[in-house]
Every structure is written in structure tokens, then in C-alpha cells.
CSV table of C-alpha atoms in Angstrom, one decimal:
chain,number,residue,atom,x,y,z
A,1,MET,CA,14.6,22.6,14.0
A,2,LYS,CA,12.0,25.1,13.0
A,3,ASN,CA,12.5,24.6,9.2
A,4,ASN,CA,12.3,20.9,9.3
A,5,PRO,CA,9.1,19.4,7.8
A,6,THR,CA,6.7,17.9,10.4
A,7,ILE,CA,5.6,14.3,9.7
A,8,VAL,CA,3.5,11.7,11.4
A,9,VAL,CA,4.4,8.0,10.8
A,10,LEU,CA,1.6,5.5,11.2
A,11,LEU,CA,2.9,2.0,12.2
A,12,ALA,CA,0.6,-1.0,12.0
A,13,ALA,CA,1.8,-3.9,14.2
A,14,TYR,CA,0.7,-7.4,15.0
A,15,ASN,CA,2.8,-10.1,16.9
A,16,GLY,CA,5.8,-8.0,16.0
A,17,GLU,CA,8.1,-8.6,19.0
A,18,LYS,CA,10.9,-10.1,16.9
A,19,TYR,CA,11.6,-7.1,14.7
A,20,ILE,CA,9.6,-4.1,15.9
A,21,GLU,CA,12.3,-2.6,18.1
A,22,GLU,CA,14.8,-2.5,15.2
A,23,GLN,CA,12.1,-1.0,12.9
A,24,ILE,CA,11.3,1.8,15.4
A,25,LYS,CA,15.0,2.6,16.0
A,26,THR,CA,15.4,3.2,12.2
A,27,ILE,CA,12.3,5.4,12.3
A,28,TYR,CA,13.7,7.6,15.1
A,29,ALA,CA,17.0,7.8,13.3
A,30,GLN,CA,15.4,9.8,10.5
A,31,GLU,CA,17.3,13.0,9.6
A,32,ARG,CA,16.0,16.5,9.1
A,33,VAL,CA,12.4,15.9,10.0
A,34,GLU,CA,10.2,16.7,13.0
A,35,LEU,CA,8.7,13.2,13.6
A,36,THR,CA,5.8,11.8,15.5
A,37,LEU,CA,5.2,8.1,15.7
A,38,VAL,CA,1.8,6.6,16.1
A,39,VAL,CA,1.5,2.8,16.6
A,40,ASN,CA,-1.6,0.7,16.5
A,41,LEU,CA,-1.1,-2.8,17.8
A,42,ASP,CA,-3.6,-5.4,16.6
A,43,LEU,CA,-4.6,-7.8,19.4
A,44,SER,CA,-1.5,-10.0,19.7
A,45,SER,CA,-0.4,-13.2,21.4
A,46,ASP,CA,3.2,-12.3,21.9
A,47,ASN,CA,5.2,-9.7,23.9
A,48,SER,CA,4.7,-6.8,21.4
A,49,LEU,CA,2.7,-4.6,23.8
A,50,ASN,CA,5.3,-4.8,26.6
A,51,LYS,CA,8.1,-4.0,24.1
A,52,LEU,CA,6.2,-1.0,22.8
A,53,GLU,CA,5.4,0.3,26.3
A,54,LYS,CA,9.0,-0.1,27.3
A,55,PHE,CA,10.2,1.7,24.2
A,56,ALA,CA,7.6,4.4,24.7
A,57,SER,CA,8.9,5.3,28.1
A,58,ASP,CA,12.1,6.6,26.5
A,59,ASN,CA,10.5,8.0,23.3
A,60,SER,CA,7.5,10.0,22.3
A,61,ILE,CA,5.5,7.1,20.8
A,62,ASN,CA,1.8,7.4,20.7
A,63,ILE,CA,0.3,4.0,21.2
A,64,LEU,CA,-3.4,3.9,20.3
A,65,PRO,CA,-5.8,2.1,22.8
A,66,TYR,CA,-5.0,-1.6,22.7
A,67,GLY,CA,-7.3,-4.6,22.5
A,68,GLN,CA,-9.1,-4.4,19.2
A,69,ARG,CA,-8.9,-7.2,16.6
A,70,PHE,CA,-8.4,-5.9,13.1
A,71,GLY,CA,-7.3,-9.0,11.3
A,72,SER,CA,-5.0,-7.5,8.6
A,73,ALA,CA,-2.5,-4.7,8.1
A,74,GLY,CA,-5.0,-3.1,5.7
A,75,ALA,CA,-7.8,-2.9,8.3
A,76,ASN,CA,-5.2,-1.5,10.8
A,77,PHE,CA,-4.1,1.2,8.4
A,78,PHE,CA,-7.6,2.1,7.4
A,79,TYR,CA,-8.4,2.6,11.1
A,80,MET,CA,-5.4,4.8,11.7
A,81,MET,CA,-6.1,6.9,8.7
A,82,GLN,CA,-9.6,7.6,10.2
A,83,SER,CA,-8.4,8.2,13.7
A,84,VAL,CA,-5.3,10.4,13.6
A,85,ASP,CA,-5.5,14.2,13.4
A,86,PHE,CA,-3.4,15.2,10.4
A,87,SER,CA,-4.0,19.0,10.7
A,88,LYS,CA,-0.8,19.8,12.6
A,89,TYR,CA,1.6,17.9,10.2
A,90,ASP,CA,3.0,18.7,6.8
A,91,PHE,CA,3.2,15.0,5.8
A,92,VAL,CA,2.0,11.5,6.7
A,93,ALA,CA,4.0,8.3,6.2
A,94,LEU,CA,3.2,4.6,6.6
A,95,ALA,CA,5.4,2.0,8.3
A,96,ASP,CA,5.4,-1.8,8.7
A,97,GLN,CA,6.8,-3.4,11.8
A,98,ASP,CA,9.8,-5.3,10.5
A,99,ASP,CA,11.7,-3.3,8.0
A,100,ILE,CA,15.0,-1.3,8.1
A,101,TRP,CA,14.7,2.3,6.9
A,102,ASN,CA,17.5,4.4,5.3
A,103,THR,CA,18.3,7.3,7.7
A,104,SER,CA,17.2,9.7,4.9
A,105,LYS,CA,14.1,7.8,3.8
A,106,LEU,CA,11.6,10.4,4.9
A,107,ILE,CA,13.5,13.6,3.9
A,108,ASP,CA,14.5,12.1,0.5
A,109,GLY,CA,10.8,11.2,-0.1
A,110,ILE,CA,9.6,14.7,1.0
A,111,ASN,CA,12.2,16.4,-1.3
A,112,TYR,CA,11.2,14.1,-4.2
A,113,LEU,CA,7.5,15.0,-3.6
A,114,ARG,CA,8.3,18.7,-3.7
A,115,TYR,CA,10.5,18.3,-6.8
A,116,GLU,CA,7.7,16.5,-8.6
A,117,ASN,CA,5.0,18.8,-7.2
A,118,ALA,CA,3.1,15.7,-6.2
A,119,ASP,CA,0.9,14.7,-3.3
A,120,GLY,CA,1.6,11.0,-3.1
A,121,TYR,CA,5.0,9.2,-2.9
A,122,SER,CA,6.3,5.7,-3.1
A,123,SER,CA,9.6,4.1,-3.9
A,124,SER,CA,11.6,1.1,-4.9
A,125,VAL,CA,12.8,-1.1,-2.1
A,126,THR,CA,15.6,-3.6,-1.4
A,127,ALA,CA,14.1,-6.9,-0.4
A,128,PHE,CA,16.2,-9.0,1.9
A,129,TRP,CA,16.0,-12.4,3.4
A,130,GLU,CA,17.4,-14.0,6.6
A,131,ASN,CA,20.1,-15.9,4.6
A,132,GLY,CA,21.6,-12.5,3.5
A,133,ARG,CA,20.2,-12.4,0.0
A,134,LYS,CA,19.2,-9.0,-1.3
A,135,THR,CA,17.5,-7.8,-4.4
A,136,LEU,CA,16.3,-4.4,-5.7
A,137,LEU,CA,12.6,-4.3,-6.4
A,138,ARG,CA,12.2,-1.5,-9.0
A,139,LYS,CA,8.8,0.2,-8.9
A,140,ASN,CA,9.3,3.3,-11.0
A,141,GLN,CA,8.0,2.1,-14.3
A,142,PRO,CA,6.0,4.8,-16.1
A,143,GLN,CA,2.5,5.2,-14.7
A,144,LYS,CA,-0.3,4.3,-17.1
A,145,GLU,CA,-3.8,5.6,-17.6
A,146,PHE,CA,-5.5,2.9,-15.6
A,147,ASP,CA,-2.7,1.1,-13.7
A,148,TYR,CA,-4.2,2.4,-10.4
A,149,LEU,CA,-7.3,0.2,-11.0
A,150,PHE,CA,-5.1,-3.0,-11.0
A,151,GLU,CA,-2.0,-2.5,-8.8
A,152,SER,CA,-0.2,-0.6,-6.1
A,153,PRO,CA,2.8,1.7,-7.0
A,154,GLY,CA,4.9,-0.3,-4.5
A,155,PRO,CA,4.9,-1.4,-0.8
A,156,GLY,CA,2.7,0.8,1.4
A,157,CYS,CA,5.6,1.1,3.9
A,158,THR,CA,7.2,3.5,1.4
A,159,PHE,CA,4.2,5.8,1.1
A,160,ILE,CA,4.3,9.5,2.0
A,161,PHE,CA,1.2,11.7,1.6
A,162,THR,CA,1.0,15.5,1.8
A,163,LYS,CA,-1.5,16.8,4.4
A,164,LYS,CA,-3.9,17.6,1.5
A,165,LEU,CA,-4.0,14.0,0.2
A,166,ALA,CA,-4.0,12.5,3.7
A,167,ILE,CA,-7.1,14.5,4.8
A,168,ALA,CA,-8.8,13.7,1.5
A,169,ILE,CA,-8.3,10.0,2.1
A,170,GLN,CA,-9.4,10.4,5.7
A,171,ASP,CA,-12.6,12.2,4.7
A,172,GLU,CA,-13.4,9.5,2.1
A,173,LEU,CA,-13.0,6.7,4.7
A,174,ILE,CA,-15.0,8.5,7.4
A,175,ILE,CA,-17.9,9.3,5.1
A,176,LYS,CA,-18.1,5.6,4.1
A,177,LYS,CA,-16.9,4.1,7.4
A,178,ASP,CA,-19.6,1.5,7.5
A,179,LYS,CA,-18.2,0.0,4.2
A,180,VAL,CA,-14.5,0.2,4.9
A,181,GLY,CA,-14.4,-3.4,6.1
A,182,ILE,CA,-15.0,-4.7,2.6
A,183,LEU,CA,-11.8,-3.2,1.2
A,184,TRP,CA,-8.8,-5.4,0.6
A,185,MET,CA,-5.3,-3.8,0.3
A,186,HIS,CA,-4.6,-0.4,1.8
A,187,ASP,CA,-1.7,0.5,-0.4
A,188,TRP,CA,-3.6,-0.2,-3.6
A,189,PHE,CA,-6.6,1.7,-2.3
A,190,PHE,CA,-4.7,4.8,-1.3
A,191,TYR,CA,-3.0,4.9,-4.7
A,192,SER,CA,-6.2,4.3,-6.6
A,193,PHE,CA,-8.0,7.0,-4.6
A,194,ALA,CA,-5.2,9.5,-5.3
A,195,ARG,CA,-4.9,8.9,-9.0
A,196,PHE,CA,-8.6,8.8,-9.7
A,197,ASN,CA,-9.1,12.1,-7.8
A,198,LYS,CA,-6.4,13.8,-9.8
A,199,PHE,CA,-3.7,13.9,-7.1
A,200,LYS,CA,-0.3,13.6,-8.7
A,201,TRP,CA,1.7,10.5,-7.5
A,202,ALA,CA,5.5,10.2,-7.8
A,203,ILE,CA,7.4,6.9,-7.8
A,204,ASP,CA,11.0,7.2,-6.8
A,205,GLY,CA,13.4,4.7,-8.5
A,206,ARG,CA,15.8,4.8,-5.5
A,207,SER,CA,15.5,2.2,-2.8
A,208,SER,CA,14.4,3.9,0.5
A,209,MET,CA,14.6,0.8,2.8
A,210,LEU,CA,15.4,-2.8,3.4
A,211,TYR,CA,12.1,-4.7,2.9
A,212,ARG,CA,12.2,-7.8,5.1
A,213,GLN,CA,11.0,-11.1,3.6
A,214,HIS,CA,10.0,-13.9,6.0
A,215,GLY,CA,7.2,-16.4,6.5
A,216,ASN,CA,5.0,-14.1,8.5
A,217,ASN,CA,4.8,-10.9,6.4
A,218,GLU,CA,1.4,-10.5,4.8
A,219,VAL,CA,2.3,-9.9,1.2
A,220,GLY,CA,6.0,-9.6,0.7
A,221,ALA,CA,8.0,-9.1,-2.5
A,222,ASN,CA,6.1,-9.5,-5.7
A,223,SER,CA,8.8,-11.5,-7.3
A,224,GLY,CA,9.7,-15.0,-8.4
A,225,TRP,CA,7.7,-17.8,-10.0
A,226,LYS,CA,6.2,-19.0,-6.7
A,227,SER,CA,4.7,-15.5,-6.1
A,228,PHE,CA,3.6,-15.3,-9.7
A,229,TYR,CA,1.8,-18.6,-9.5
A,230,GLN,CA,0.0,-17.6,-6.3
A,231,ARG,CA,-1.3,-14.4,-7.9
A,232,LEU,CA,-2.3,-16.3,-11.0
A,233,LYS,CA,-4.5,-18.6,-8.9
A,234,VAL,CA,-6.2,-15.6,-7.3
A,235,VAL,CA,-6.9,-14.1,-10.8
A,236,THR,CA,-8.2,-17.2,-12.4
A,237,LYS,CA,-10.5,-18.0,-9.5
A,238,GLY,CA,-12.0,-14.5,-10.0
A,239,ASP,CA,-11.1,-13.3,-6.5
A,240,ALA,CA,-8.9,-10.5,-7.9
A,241,PHE,CA,-11.9,-9.3,-10.0
A,242,LYS,CA,-14.2,-9.4,-7.0
A,243,ASN,CA,-11.9,-7.2,-4.9
A,244,LEU,CA,-11.2,-4.9,-7.9
A,245,ILE,CA,-15.0,-4.3,-8.4
A,246,ILE,CA,-15.6,-3.8,-4.7
A,247,GLN,CA,-12.9,-1.1,-4.6
A,248,ALA,CA,-14.0,0.5,-7.9
A,249,ASP,CA,-17.6,0.8,-6.6
A,250,PHE,CA,-16.4,2.2,-3.3
A,251,LEU,CA,-14.4,4.9,-5.2
A,252,ARG,CA,-17.1,5.5,-7.8
A,253,GLN,CA,-14.9,4.3,-10.6
A,254,HIS,CA,-17.6,2.2,-12.2
A,255,ASN,CA,-17.8,4.3,-15.4
A,256,LEU,CA,-14.2,3.7,-16.4
A,257,PRO,CA,-13.8,1.5,-19.5
A,258,PRO,CA,-11.8,-1.4,-17.9
A,259,ILE,CA,-14.3,-1.6,-15.0
A,260,LYS,CA,-17.3,-1.6,-17.3
A,261,LEU,CA,-15.8,-4.4,-19.4
A,262,ILE,CA,-15.0,-6.5,-16.3
A,263,LYS,CA,-18.5,-5.9,-15.0
A,264,ASN,CA,-20.0,-7.0,-18.3
A,265,ASN,CA,-18.3,-10.3,-17.7
A,266,SER,CA,-18.7,-11.7,-21.2
A,267,ARG,CA,-16.2,-13.3,-23.6
A,268,PHE,CA,-16.4,-10.3,-25.9
A,269,SER,CA,-15.8,-7.9,-23.0
A,270,PHE,CA,-12.6,-9.7,-22.0
A,271,PHE,CA,-11.5,-9.7,-25.6
A,272,LYS,CA,-12.0,-5.9,-25.7
A,273,LEU,CA,-10.2,-5.6,-22.3
A,274,ALA,CA,-7.1,-7.2,-23.8
A,275,PHE,CA,-6.6,-4.1,-25.9
A,276,TYR,CA,-6.2,-2.1,-22.7
A,277,ALA,CA,-3.3,-4.2,-21.4
A,278,LYS,CA,-0.7,-1.5,-22.0
A,279,SER,CA,-2.9,1.0,-20.1
A,280,CYS,CA,-3.6,-1.2,-17.1
A,281,ARG,CA,-0.2,-2.3,-15.9
A,282,ARG,CA,3.2,-0.5,-15.6
A,283,LYS,CA,5.7,-3.3,-16.3
A,284,PRO,CA,5.8,-4.7,-19.8
A,285,PHE,CA,5.9,-8.3,-18.5
A,286,HIS,CA,2.8,-7.6,-16.4
A,287,GLN,CA,1.1,-6.1,-19.5
A,288,PHE,CA,1.8,-9.4,-21.3
A,289,LEU,CA,0.3,-11.4,-18.4
A,290,PHE,CA,-2.7,-9.1,-18.3
A,291,LEU,CA,-3.2,-9.8,-22.0
A,292,CYS,CA,-2.9,-13.5,-21.4
A,293,MET,CA,-5.4,-13.3,-18.6
A,294,CYS,CA,-7.9,-11.5,-20.8
A,295,LEU,CA,-7.5,-14.1,-23.5
A,296,ILE,CA,-8.0,-17.0,-21.0
A,297,PHE,CA,-11.3,-15.5,-19.9
A,298,PHE,CA,-12.2,-14.9,-23.5
A,299,VAL,CA,-11.8,-18.6,-24.2
A,300,LYS,CA,-13.3,-20.0,-21.0
A,301,GLY,CA,-16.0,-17.4,-20.5
A,302,GLY,CA,-16.3,-14.7,-17.9
A,303,HIS,CA,-16.1,-15.5,-14.2
A,304,SER,CA,-19.0,-14.9,-11.8
A,305,TYR,CA,-16.9,-12.8,-9.4
A,306,GLU,CA,-20.0,-11.6,-7.6
A,307,ASP,CA,-20.5,-15.2,-6.3
A,308,SER,CA,-16.8,-15.8,-5.4
């Protein structure tokens, strides 16, 4: 219908034959939106391409030229954000290849964006496993002054951008296209870009989808002690700081106090950084872990993230 908002959904896929058909069906089941689906399939070793082409024969799926190796979902999304013309759409959304969307996911997100007068949107999700277990992953803790430097607002597959924000991200990536390959996580990057450049971001406490958990998904639910231990290893090795500094330099965030303290890389700078814990993470438990991390580096000395 004429009055329905227009939206383009960008779906990054790789070896997705097992779940991609179910994912696409839930995308096309979206209510009260005029939807275009763009799929970029990373070079795969399964039957994903044949499945997509068969599905495309009955639906208006735009499959980008196949054969390129991206190596990660992030690189795939960065490529699509540079390649798709957003000028004819009101909104842009991101999709993974293996989730199950609520039928009102997009229109609910668009209405929430409008209500909050925001340009970026993400939501809570319901993680689910093959054994039937489900758990709500709440993401709508209050945003903090510097949380965007250290974390994403939720899974990228919940993201919706206004045309204004999508084009601003696109321009940034195109201008620096030779450096895009050094970036790490697309969801964290898009949120950090938006917040740093004064775009308002709204985080919806409602779950918009079933977020599939299995051995092949790239990041998965940030929950449980196993997940916490894996992330702790990344931080204490210094890899997290390395990626944080790379992104901060890319986005010209180097003059922000937490970035300056991390770059200083001394015991005293990490002691000072500890006082920013409540400004750098949204969840109280993560604020506590951030404080502990700062004190660990205060005791053991800074890490040479540049050599990691």
C-alpha cells in the first residue's frame, strides 16, 4: 500500500542452506511495509546459492553477484552498506541467515524509531537452541556516555536505520574504503558511528525475533559463564583493546577520555579508566567487570595492544 514505509533488508549469508529458507520466509511475512530483500552470499561450499536462486524465482530477491570471499559477516555487511542504493527507501534493516522474525518486527521497529524520534534502532531478542530452550536477552539498559566505544546495543540482525543514518554510514565507509578491512564487528561499528556523530539510537526492550544459537553462528548470545570466559580471554590478551583502538581511530574518536587513557597504556591510566566504568557499559554487572579489568591492568601493567 502507498502509505506503508519502504524498507530494504540486507541479508548476509554463508553456508546457510540449513536455515536460510525459513529466515527468508519470515522476512517476506512482514506486515505493513513495502519490502525489498538484498542478499549477499559469501563464497560457500554448500547448496546455498541454488536455494537462493530457486527462492528468487518466486520472490523479488536481489542477489548480489556471487563469487567473492569476505570471510566474516562483518565484512559482508560492510560491503553491502557500500554497494546498495538507499535513496529510494525510507529505512534500512539488517538480517542474519538463520533467525525467525516476528511478523511485526520491522513495523514495530519503525514505529518505535518514530516514537523516539531516533535514527538507529535495535531490540532485545529471544535466544533459542535446538533442544527447545529459550531465554530473553534484554538489551534496553540505559545508554551511557561512552558505552558505544565498548559494546554494541544488541545483535546487528535487529538493527534498523533511517535513510539519513544509512547514507551517513555509507558515505563514511566509501570515503575510507581502503581501510574498511581492518574493522571488526559491524554492529558495534554502526552503533559507535551513530552515537559519536550525534544520531539518536533507540533500544527496544521488546523481543523482535527468535535468535538462533548453534555451533556455526559467528558470535551468538552474550550469556553464560562460557561466553564470559571467552570474552575475558580476549580482553586480557589485549585483542579487545587493539580492535577498540582501530575502530576509534577510524571514526576519529581518539580525543575521547577513555580512548586517550587506553592509548596511554600505563598503570596509572588504567587506574583512572576504572572511574569511567559506569560511563562505559550499560549493564551494572558489565560495569563491575569493566572495573575489575581496569584494576587487573593497573596491577599487571598496560598491554601492548599495538603488537597483538
